[in-house]
Structures are given as C-alpha cells and as structure tokens.
mmCIF file of C-alpha atoms in Angstrom:
data_model
loop_
_atom_site.group_PDB
_atom_site.id
_atom_site.type_symbol
_atom_site.label_atom_id
_atom_site.label_comp_id
_atom_site.label_asym_id
_atom_site.label_seq_id
_atom_site.Cartn_x
_atom_site.Cartn_y
_atom_site.Cartn_z
ATOM 1 C CA MET J 188 58.928 245.040 -111.323
ATOM 2 C CA SER J 189 56.768 245.099 -114.478
ATOM 3 C CA LEU J 190 53.440 243.501 -114.568
ATOM 4 C CA PRO J 191 53.142 240.077 -116.333
ATOM 5 C CA THR J 192 51.434 240.342 -119.806
ATOM 6 C CA LEU J 193 50.220 238.035 -122.516
ATOM 7 C CA HIS J 194 52.113 239.634 -125.429
ATOM 8 C CA ALA J 195 54.412 236.692 -125.662
ATOM 9 C CA PHE J 196 51.560 234.079 -125.552
ATOM 10 C CA HIS J 197 49.482 235.048 -128.511
ATOM 11 C CA ARG J 198 48.348 231.918 -130.455
ATOM 12 C CA PRO J 199 46.536 230.903 -133.693
ATOM 13 C CA LEU J 200 42.730 231.101 -133.662
ATOM 14 C CA GLY J 201 42.362 227.778 -135.327
ATOM 15 C CA SER J 202 43.080 227.975 -139.000
ATOM 16 C CA THR J 203 41.716 231.448 -139.507
ATOM 17 C CA GLY J 204 45.185 233.063 -139.835
ATOM 18 C CA LEU J 205 44.366 235.336 -136.862
ATOM 19 C CA LYS J 206 46.406 235.276 -133.619
ATOM 20 C CA VAL J 207 44.754 235.936 -130.373
ATOM 21 C CA SER J 208 45.712 236.387 -126.741
ATOM 22 C CA PRO J 209 44.811 233.425 -124.551
ATOM 23 C CA LEU J 210 42.419 235.584 -122.648
ATOM 24 C CA GLY J 211 39.654 237.531 -124.363
ATOM 25 C CA LEU J 212 37.673 240.412 -122.820
ATOM 26 C CA GLY J 213 33.937 239.731 -122.677
ATOM 27 C CA THR J 214 31.838 242.915 -122.874
ATOM 28 C CA VAL J 215 28.378 241.947 -121.712
ATOM 29 C CA LYS J 216 28.900 244.136 -118.687
ATOM 30 C CA LEU J 217 29.589 247.119 -120.835
ATOM 31 C CA GLY J 218 26.127 247.108 -122.204
ATOM 32 C CA ARG J 219 23.573 245.006 -120.302
ATOM 33 C CA ASP J 220 22.732 244.534 -116.636
ATOM 34 C CA GLN J 221 19.397 242.794 -116.936
ATOM 35 C CA GLY J 222 18.854 239.052 -117.089
ATOM 36 C CA VAL J 223 22.597 238.201 -116.554
ATOM 37 C CA LYS J 224 23.839 235.419 -114.297
ATOM 38 C CA TYR J 225 26.501 236.828 -112.050
ATOM 39 C CA PRO J 226 26.736 236.154 -108.308
ATOM 40 C CA THR J 227 27.101 239.833 -107.567
ATOM 41 C CA GLY J 228 25.357 242.964 -108.877
ATOM 42 C CA PHE J 229 27.386 245.502 -110.936
ATOM 43 C CA THR J 230 26.930 248.860 -112.449
ATOM 44 C CA ILE J 231 27.601 249.279 -116.185
ATOM 45 C CA PRO J 232 30.727 251.401 -116.415
ATOM 46 C CA GLY J 233 30.719 254.951 -117.878
ATOM 47 C CA ASP J 234 32.791 255.761 -120.920
ATOM 48 C CA GLU J 235 35.932 256.838 -119.114
ATOM 49 C CA ASP J 236 36.048 253.722 -116.995
ATOM 50 C CA ALA J 237 35.313 251.568 -120.077
ATOM 51 C CA ARG J 238 38.125 253.243 -122.024
ATOM 52 C CA LEU J 239 40.560 252.731 -119.180
ATOM 53 C CA LEU J 240 39.577 249.066 -118.958
ATOM 54 C CA LEU J 241 40.145 248.645 -122.734
ATOM 55 C CA ALA J 242 43.611 250.448 -122.510
ATOM 56 C CA GLN J 243 44.516 248.251 -119.480
ATOM 57 C CA ALA J 244 43.550 245.160 -121.432
ATOM 58 C CA ARG J 245 45.711 246.188 -124.373
ATOM 59 C CA GLU J 246 48.698 246.967 -122.241
ATOM 60 C CA LEU J 247 48.249 243.525 -120.610
ATOM 61 C CA GLY J 248 48.520 241.896 -124.154
ATOM 62 C CA ILE J 249 44.842 241.184 -124.659
ATOM 63 C CA ASN J 250 43.734 241.692 -128.202
ATOM 64 C CA LEU J 251 40.419 239.645 -128.282
ATOM 65 C CA ILE J 252 37.209 241.323 -127.495
ATOM 66 C CA ASP J 253 33.818 239.464 -127.408
ATOM 67 C CA THR J 254 30.567 241.258 -127.883
ATOM 68 C CA ALA J 255 27.045 240.466 -129.243
ATOM 69 C CA PRO J 256 23.882 242.193 -130.218
ATOM 70 C CA ALA J 257 22.276 240.499 -127.180
ATOM 71 C CA TYR J 258 24.682 242.397 -124.897
ATOM 72 C CA GLY J 259 22.551 245.455 -124.849
ATOM 73 C CA HIS J 260 24.522 248.606 -125.955
ATOM 74 C CA SER J 261 27.922 246.828 -125.933
ATOM 75 C CA GLU J 262 28.570 246.987 -129.688
ATOM 76 C CA GLU J 263 27.360 250.616 -129.911
ATOM 77 C CA ARG J 264 29.694 251.624 -127.122
ATOM 78 C CA LEU J 265 32.693 249.711 -128.511
ATOM 79 C CA GLY J 266 32.518 251.469 -131.881
ATOM 80 C CA PRO J 267 33.526 254.850 -130.449
ATOM 81 C CA LEU J 268 35.720 253.368 -127.772
ATOM 82 C CA LEU J 269 37.871 251.490 -130.265
ATOM 83 C CA ARG J 270 38.254 254.471 -132.689
ATOM 84 C CA GLY J 271 41.825 254.814 -133.981
ATOM 85 C CA GLN J 272 42.770 251.303 -132.585
ATOM 86 C CA ARG J 273 40.540 249.001 -134.631
ATOM 87 C CA ASP J 274 43.688 247.102 -136.158
ATOM 88 C CA GLU J 275 44.795 246.295 -132.622
ATOM 89 C CA TRP J 276 41.868 244.099 -131.872
ATOM 90 C CA VAL J 277 40.389 240.807 -132.996
ATOM 91 C CA ILE J 278 36.478 241.338 -132.523
ATOM 92 C CA VAL J 279 34.029 238.456 -132.014
ATOM 93 C CA SER J 280 30.383 239.176 -132.231
ATOM 94 C CA LYS J 281 27.171 237.074 -132.704
ATOM 95 C CA VAL J 282 24.042 236.676 -134.619
ATOM 96 C CA GLY J 283 20.664 235.083 -133.789
ATOM 97 C CA GLU J 284 19.866 236.324 -130.337
ATOM 98 C CA GLU J 285 18.237 239.760 -129.809
ATOM 99 C CA PHE J 286 17.637 241.257 -126.298
ATOM 100 C CA GLU J 287 14.922 243.875 -126.069
ATOM 101 C CA GLU J 288 12.955 245.246 -123.152
ATOM 102 C CA GLY J 289 14.404 242.572 -120.784
ATOM 103 C CA LEU J 290 13.699 239.594 -123.027
ATOM 104 C CA SER J 291 15.696 237.493 -125.559
ATOM 105 C CA HIS J 292 14.306 236.381 -128.786
ATOM 106 C CA PHE J 293 15.849 234.467 -131.597
ATOM 107 C CA ASP J 294 15.979 234.625 -135.354
ATOM 108 C CA PHE J 295 18.280 232.452 -137.465
ATOM 109 C CA SER J 296 16.900 233.307 -140.910
ATOM 110 C CA ALA J 297 19.127 234.384 -143.737
ATOM 111 C CA ALA J 298 17.615 237.867 -143.882
ATOM 112 C CA HIS J 299 18.001 238.506 -140.227
ATOM 113 C CA THR J 300 21.688 237.119 -140.234
ATOM 114 C CA ARG J 301 22.728 239.543 -142.972
ATOM 115 C CA ARG J 302 20.856 242.395 -141.369
ATOM 116 C CA SER J 303 22.360 241.612 -138.003
ATOM 117 C CA VAL J 304 25.892 241.462 -139.318
ATOM 118 C CA GLU J 305 25.621 244.623 -141.230
ATOM 119 C CA ARG J 306 24.159 246.433 -138.220
ATOM 120 C CA SER J 307 27.131 245.123 -136.103
ATOM 121 C CA LEU J 308 29.556 246.540 -138.719
ATOM 122 C CA ARG J 309 27.850 249.941 -138.380
ATOM 123 C CA ARG J 310 27.802 249.936 -134.607
ATOM 124 C CA LEU J 311 31.375 248.809 -134.330
ATOM 125 C CA GLU J 312 32.436 251.391 -137.016
ATOM 126 C CA THR J 313 34.304 248.825 -138.998
ATOM 127 C CA ASP J 314 34.492 247.246 -142.423
ATOM 128 C CA ARG J 315 34.907 243.600 -141.099
ATOM 129 C CA ILE J 316 34.327 241.586 -137.976
ATOM 130 C CA GLU J 317 37.015 238.807 -137.479
ATOM 131 C CA LEU J 318 34.569 236.148 -136.122
ATOM 132 C CA VAL J 319 30.760 235.989 -135.881
ATOM 133 C CA LEU J 320 29.262 233.191 -133.945
ATOM 134 C CA VAL J 321 25.705 231.894 -134.001
ATOM 135 C CA HIS J 322 24.182 232.716 -130.511
ATOM 136 C CA SER J 323 22.341 229.449 -129.978
ATOM 137 C CA ASP J 324 19.191 229.116 -128.060
ATOM 138 C CA GLY J 325 20.205 225.528 -127.102
ATOM 139 C CA ASN J 326 18.745 223.733 -130.235
ATOM 140 C CA ASP J 327 22.232 223.624 -131.830
ATOM 141 C CA LEU J 328 21.711 221.008 -134.353
ATOM 142 C CA ALA J 329 18.307 222.162 -135.503
ATOM 143 C CA ILE J 330 19.710 225.701 -136.009
ATOM 144 C CA LEU J 331 22.757 224.444 -138.044
ATOM 145 C CA GLU J 332 20.794 221.912 -140.082
ATOM 146 C CA GLN J 333 17.311 223.586 -140.655
ATOM 147 C CA GLN J 334 18.021 227.306 -140.549
ATOM 148 C CA GLU J 335 19.943 229.448 -143.126
ATOM 149 C CA VAL J 336 22.175 231.200 -140.581
ATOM 150 C CA TYR J 337 25.357 229.151 -141.189
ATOM 151 C CA GLN J 338 25.120 229.171 -144.970
ATOM 152 C CA THR J 339 24.587 233.040 -144.769
ATOM 153 C CA LEU J 340 27.706 233.447 -142.558
ATOM 154 C CA ALA J 341 29.644 231.456 -145.044
ATOM 155 C CA GLU J 342 28.526 233.960 -147.820
ATOM 156 C CA LEU J 343 29.436 236.946 -145.638
ATOM 157 C CA LYS J 344 32.928 235.454 -145.129
ATOM 158 C CA GLN J 345 33.205 235.077 -148.925
ATOM 159 C CA GLU J 346 32.284 238.716 -149.236
ATOM 160 C CA GLY J 347 35.003 239.695 -146.640
ATOM 161 C CA LYS J 348 32.554 241.315 -144.256
ATOM 162 C CA ILE J 349 33.543 238.589 -141.596
ATOM 163 C CA LEU J 350 36.795 236.623 -141.581
ATOM 164 C CA GLY J 351 35.422 233.553 -139.742
ATOM 165 C CA PHE J 352 32.351 232.095 -138.314
ATOM 166 C CA GLY J 353 31.139 229.419 -135.892
ATOM 167 C CA LEU J 354 28.667 228.533 -133.054
ATOM 168 C CA SER J 355 28.294 229.601 -129.470
ATOM 169 C CA GLY J 356 26.314 226.530 -128.537
ATOM 170 C CA LYS J 357 25.228 224.194 -125.692
ATOM 171 C CA THR J 358 25.779 220.727 -126.927
ATOM 172 C CA VAL J 359 28.491 218.473 -128.039
ATOM 173 C CA ALA J 360 26.635 217.521 -131.236
ATOM 174 C CA GLY J 361 26.209 221.128 -132.019
ATOM 175 C CA GLY J 362 29.867 222.023 -131.376
ATOM 176 C CA LEU J 363 31.109 219.150 -133.456
ATOM 177 C CA LYS J 364 28.745 220.049 -136.393
ATOM 178 C CA ALA J 365 29.790 223.617 -136.111
ATOM 179 C CA LEU J 366 33.409 222.875 -136.539
ATOM 180 C CA GLU J 367 32.843 220.561 -139.479
ATOM 181 C CA GLN J 368 31.470 223.434 -141.547
ATOM 182 C CA GLY J 369 32.914 226.483 -139.689
ATOM 183 C CA ASP J 370 35.930 227.896 -138.069
ATOM 184 C CA CYS J 371 35.090 228.049 -134.356
ATOM 185 C CA ALA J 372 33.005 226.755 -131.485
ATOM 186 C CA MET J 373 32.520 228.583 -128.234
ATOM 187 C CA VAL J 374 31.951 226.166 -125.573
ATOM 188 C CA THR J 375 31.391 226.011 -121.742
ATOM 189 C CA TYR J 376 34.376 224.345 -120.073
ATOM 190 C CA ASN J 377 35.304 224.971 -116.364
ATOM 191 C CA LEU J 378 35.881 223.049 -113.130
ATOM 192 C CA ASN J 379 32.127 222.454 -112.826
ATOM 193 C CA GLU J 380 31.171 221.590 -116.394
ATOM 194 C CA GLN J 381 33.281 219.527 -118.816
ATOM 195 C CA ALA J 382 30.567 217.753 -120.912
ATOM 196 C CA GLU J 383 31.722 219.634 -124.038
ATOM 197 C CA ARG J 384 35.284 218.302 -123.866
ATOM 198 C CA PRO J 385 34.889 216.199 -127.105
ATOM 199 C CA VAL J 386 34.423 219.510 -128.999
ATOM 200 C CA LEU J 387 37.853 220.552 -127.702
ATOM 201 C CA ASP J 388 39.384 217.167 -128.741
ATOM 202 C CA TYR J 389 37.951 217.424 -132.267
ATOM 203 C CA ALA J 390 39.240 221.012 -132.577
ATOM 204 C CA ALA J 391 42.714 220.059 -131.548
ATOM 205 C CA GLU J 392 42.790 217.184 -134.095
ATOM 206 C CA HIS J 393 41.351 219.389 -136.930
ATOM 207 C CA GLY J 394 43.001 222.683 -136.436
ATOM 208 C CA LYS J 395 39.817 224.483 -135.476
ATOM 209 C CA ALA J 396 39.306 227.333 -133.034
ATOM 210 C CA ILE J 397 37.822 226.998 -129.559
ATOM 211 C CA LEU J 398 36.783 229.861 -127.405
ATOM 212 C CA VAL J 399 35.768 228.955 -123.955
ATOM 213 C CA LYS J 400 32.881 230.830 -122.184
ATOM 214 C CA LYS J 401 32.099 230.663 -118.485
ATOM 215 C CA ALA J 402 35.816 229.680 -117.928
ATOM 216 C CA LEU J 403 35.411 230.825 -114.308
ATOM 217 C CA ALA J 404 31.900 229.476 -114.130
ATOM 218 C CA SER J 405 30.659 233.155 -114.022
ATOM 219 C CA GLY J 406 32.280 233.439 -110.554
ATOM 220 C CA HIS J 407 30.438 230.526 -109.033
ATOM 221 C CA ILE J 408 33.327 228.208 -108.277
ATOM 222 C CA CYS J 409 34.174 226.926 -104.744
ATOM 223 C CA LEU J 410 37.199 224.799 -104.139
ATOM 224 C CA ALA J 411 39.079 223.479 -101.133
ATOM 225 C CA PRO J 412 40.445 226.122 -98.741
ATOM 226 C CA GLY J 413 43.769 227.682 -100.041
ATOM 227 C CA VAL J 414 43.159 226.649 -103.586
ATOM 228 C CA ASP J 415 42.986 229.700 -105.909
ATOM 229 C CA PRO J 416 39.835 229.050 -108.103
ATOM 230 C CA VAL J 417 41.137 231.267 -110.936
ATOM 231 C CA GLN J 418 44.454 229.377 -111.109
ATOM 232 C CA ALA J 419 42.811 225.976 -110.897
ATOM 233 C CA SER J 420 40.291 226.982 -113.583
ATOM 234 C CA PHE J 421 42.992 228.271 -116.082
ATOM 235 C CA GLU J 422 45.267 225.245 -115.425
ATOM 236 C CA LEU J 423 42.409 222.990 -116.519
ATOM 237 C CA LEU J 424 41.712 225.092 -119.611
ATOM 238 C CA PHE J 425 45.219 225.574 -120.872
ATOM 239 C CA ALA J 426 46.201 221.906 -120.212
ATOM 240 C CA HIS J 427 43.887 221.180 -123.353
ATOM 241 C CA PRO J 428 45.640 221.863 -126.697
ATOM 242 C CA GLY J 429 42.318 222.687 -128.374
ATOM 243 C CA VAL J 430 41.657 225.787 -126.391
ATOM 244 C CA SER J 431 42.604 229.005 -128.362
ATOM 245 C CA SER J 432 41.366 231.552 -125.792
ATOM 246 C CA ALA J 433 39.075 231.942 -122.771
ATOM 247 C CA ILE J 434 36.655 234.846 -122.732
ATOM 248 C CA VAL J 435 36.401 236.523 -119.243
ATOM 249 C CA GLY J 436 33.778 239.206 -118.740
ATOM 250 C CA THR J 437 35.265 241.293 -116.009
ATOM 251 C CA ILE J 438 35.021 245.118 -115.562
ATOM 252 C CA ASN J 439 37.235 245.007 -112.447
ATOM 253 C CA PRO J 440 40.827 246.212 -113.259
ATOM 254 C CA LEU J 441 42.229 244.171 -110.471
ATOM 255 C CA HIS J 442 40.516 241.027 -111.497
ATOM 256 C CA LEU J 443 41.663 241.560 -114.980
ATOM 257 C CA ALA J 444 45.408 242.052 -113.881
ATOM 258 C CA HIS J 445 45.076 238.972 -111.619
ATOM 259 C CA ASN J 446 43.625 236.834 -114.433
ATOM 260 C CA VAL J 447 46.390 237.902 -116.818
ATOM 261 C CA ALA J 448 49.121 237.272 -114.307
ATOM 262 C CA THR J 449 47.755 233.817 -113.522
ATOM 263 C CA VAL J 450 47.540 232.823 -117.282
ATOM 264 C CA ALA J 451 51.055 234.192 -118.041
ATOM 265 C CA ARG J 452 52.427 232.159 -115.084
ATOM 266 C CA ILE J 453 50.727 228.975 -116.199
ATOM 267 C CA LEU J 454 51.635 229.339 -119.912
ATOM 268 C CA GLY J 455 55.185 230.358 -118.974
ATOM 269 C CA GLN J 456 55.664 226.950 -117.299
ATOM 270 C CA HIS J 457 54.585 224.983 -120.397
#
C-alpha cells in the first residue's frame, strides 16, 4: 500500500499565483534549540538527518518550507540542503527579529529590512524568496503603521527579490491591516486559541493567504480520551476556507508521515 501524500491537495497561496501544500515544514528545529517552547527537548539534527527529512517531505507532497533569521542557523543550513531542488520549494522567511546569544531583538527599519532580505537570499543560495513575513514582537499595528518594514518589503517585491510579503503577528488588528496592504498573514489558530479567526474570515473574503502557526499548539493539546489531537486540530483548520497551509515544525519522520496522512484523509473527504 502506498503512503498517502499531499500532491493532489496543493492549493493557491492567496492571490500570489503560488500553489502550496496544505502542510508546510517549519524549520526552527534545524537551527535553534534555545528559547523555544516545545514540551519535550530535542537535538538539532545533523545534515544527513535533515536531508532525509526534506526528501521525505518532498515525497509526501510538501513543497512549503518556513524559516527565519531568528531560527538560528536554519537559513544557512537550508541553502546547501536545497541545492539542485530550489524550484521544487516555496520558501517563506521573515524579517524584523534577530536571535543572538540566546536573546531576541527587533529592528523594523528600512535599512535593516533590506539588509536582512539580502542576507537571507545569500544564505538560502537563491535569487528570490517566495514570501517574506514581518516577525512581529507583538506590537503589530505600531510596526505596520510607524515603521518602514512593510513599505520596504513592497519595494523588494517590485524588484523581484521577493514574490509576496505579509505579517506573522499576534493580534486581529495587525492581521487585518497586514492583509489590506500585503499578501499574507501568519496567525495562531488551534483547538486552544481561536481569537484570530476574523483574520481568516477576511482572507477568505478577499483572496488573501493565511499560514497557520502553532496549528498543533506546539504539542500542548490535551483532549478527551480516544480523540486524536492531530486529527481534531487539522479538522478545525481545514474546515475554514481561509486557510492556505499549516506550518508544522517536526523533525520526527513518523510524526511527519502521520500529519500528512491525517491531512490527506481530511481533505479527501471534502
């Protein structure tokens, strides 16, 4: 019996013209193990394990990969790991948050935004990044309205260095503002937290992209006995027409295959 895959379920990423798998691979665990909120510890995988994980993701029909400068060495590792297969992937990266010596700091200036994107292009060994999101510190509206980051991303899009932009934020107001002027909002939406649902509603009505972070509540969900938390989580997500894809940051091949099989089953019933 062949394993279920997501090849048949690729869908538009809003109105960017890109098509993405309904699950994306988050890569924080490829580059950073400090200051991350997971219920169990983990070891950053070596190159061979990382290469196998990416190959498995591709075979399972995943074409979306999520990284960020704040994910430690993630971007620098992905460059070499994706050599020769760049066109197979839709890459999402971020700007605004830097993580150094165990601490995050934020810079949303025009100069830093441009420098950060150009550094990501070098690290990822590519001439374009499909989607760059502002890595918010929580002050979503202030960042979008008072800083130069969004306008700079719009310029980088015109220059062809990025194909779309948006916000990975923490508030409804920020998500809505981000979608008015940009292509995508990355929101938290799971069985425990649904406050940002109005952003999904807006995206569905206006043809904008939604990427869901913490879809499985970073592994913290507890339900009634006998209920599969992964299935219940994805059923909630994919019941909403605004959702383009859910980013899941696993480095466990079994978890990855289980997630893919679950999503394929849910979408196959729709």
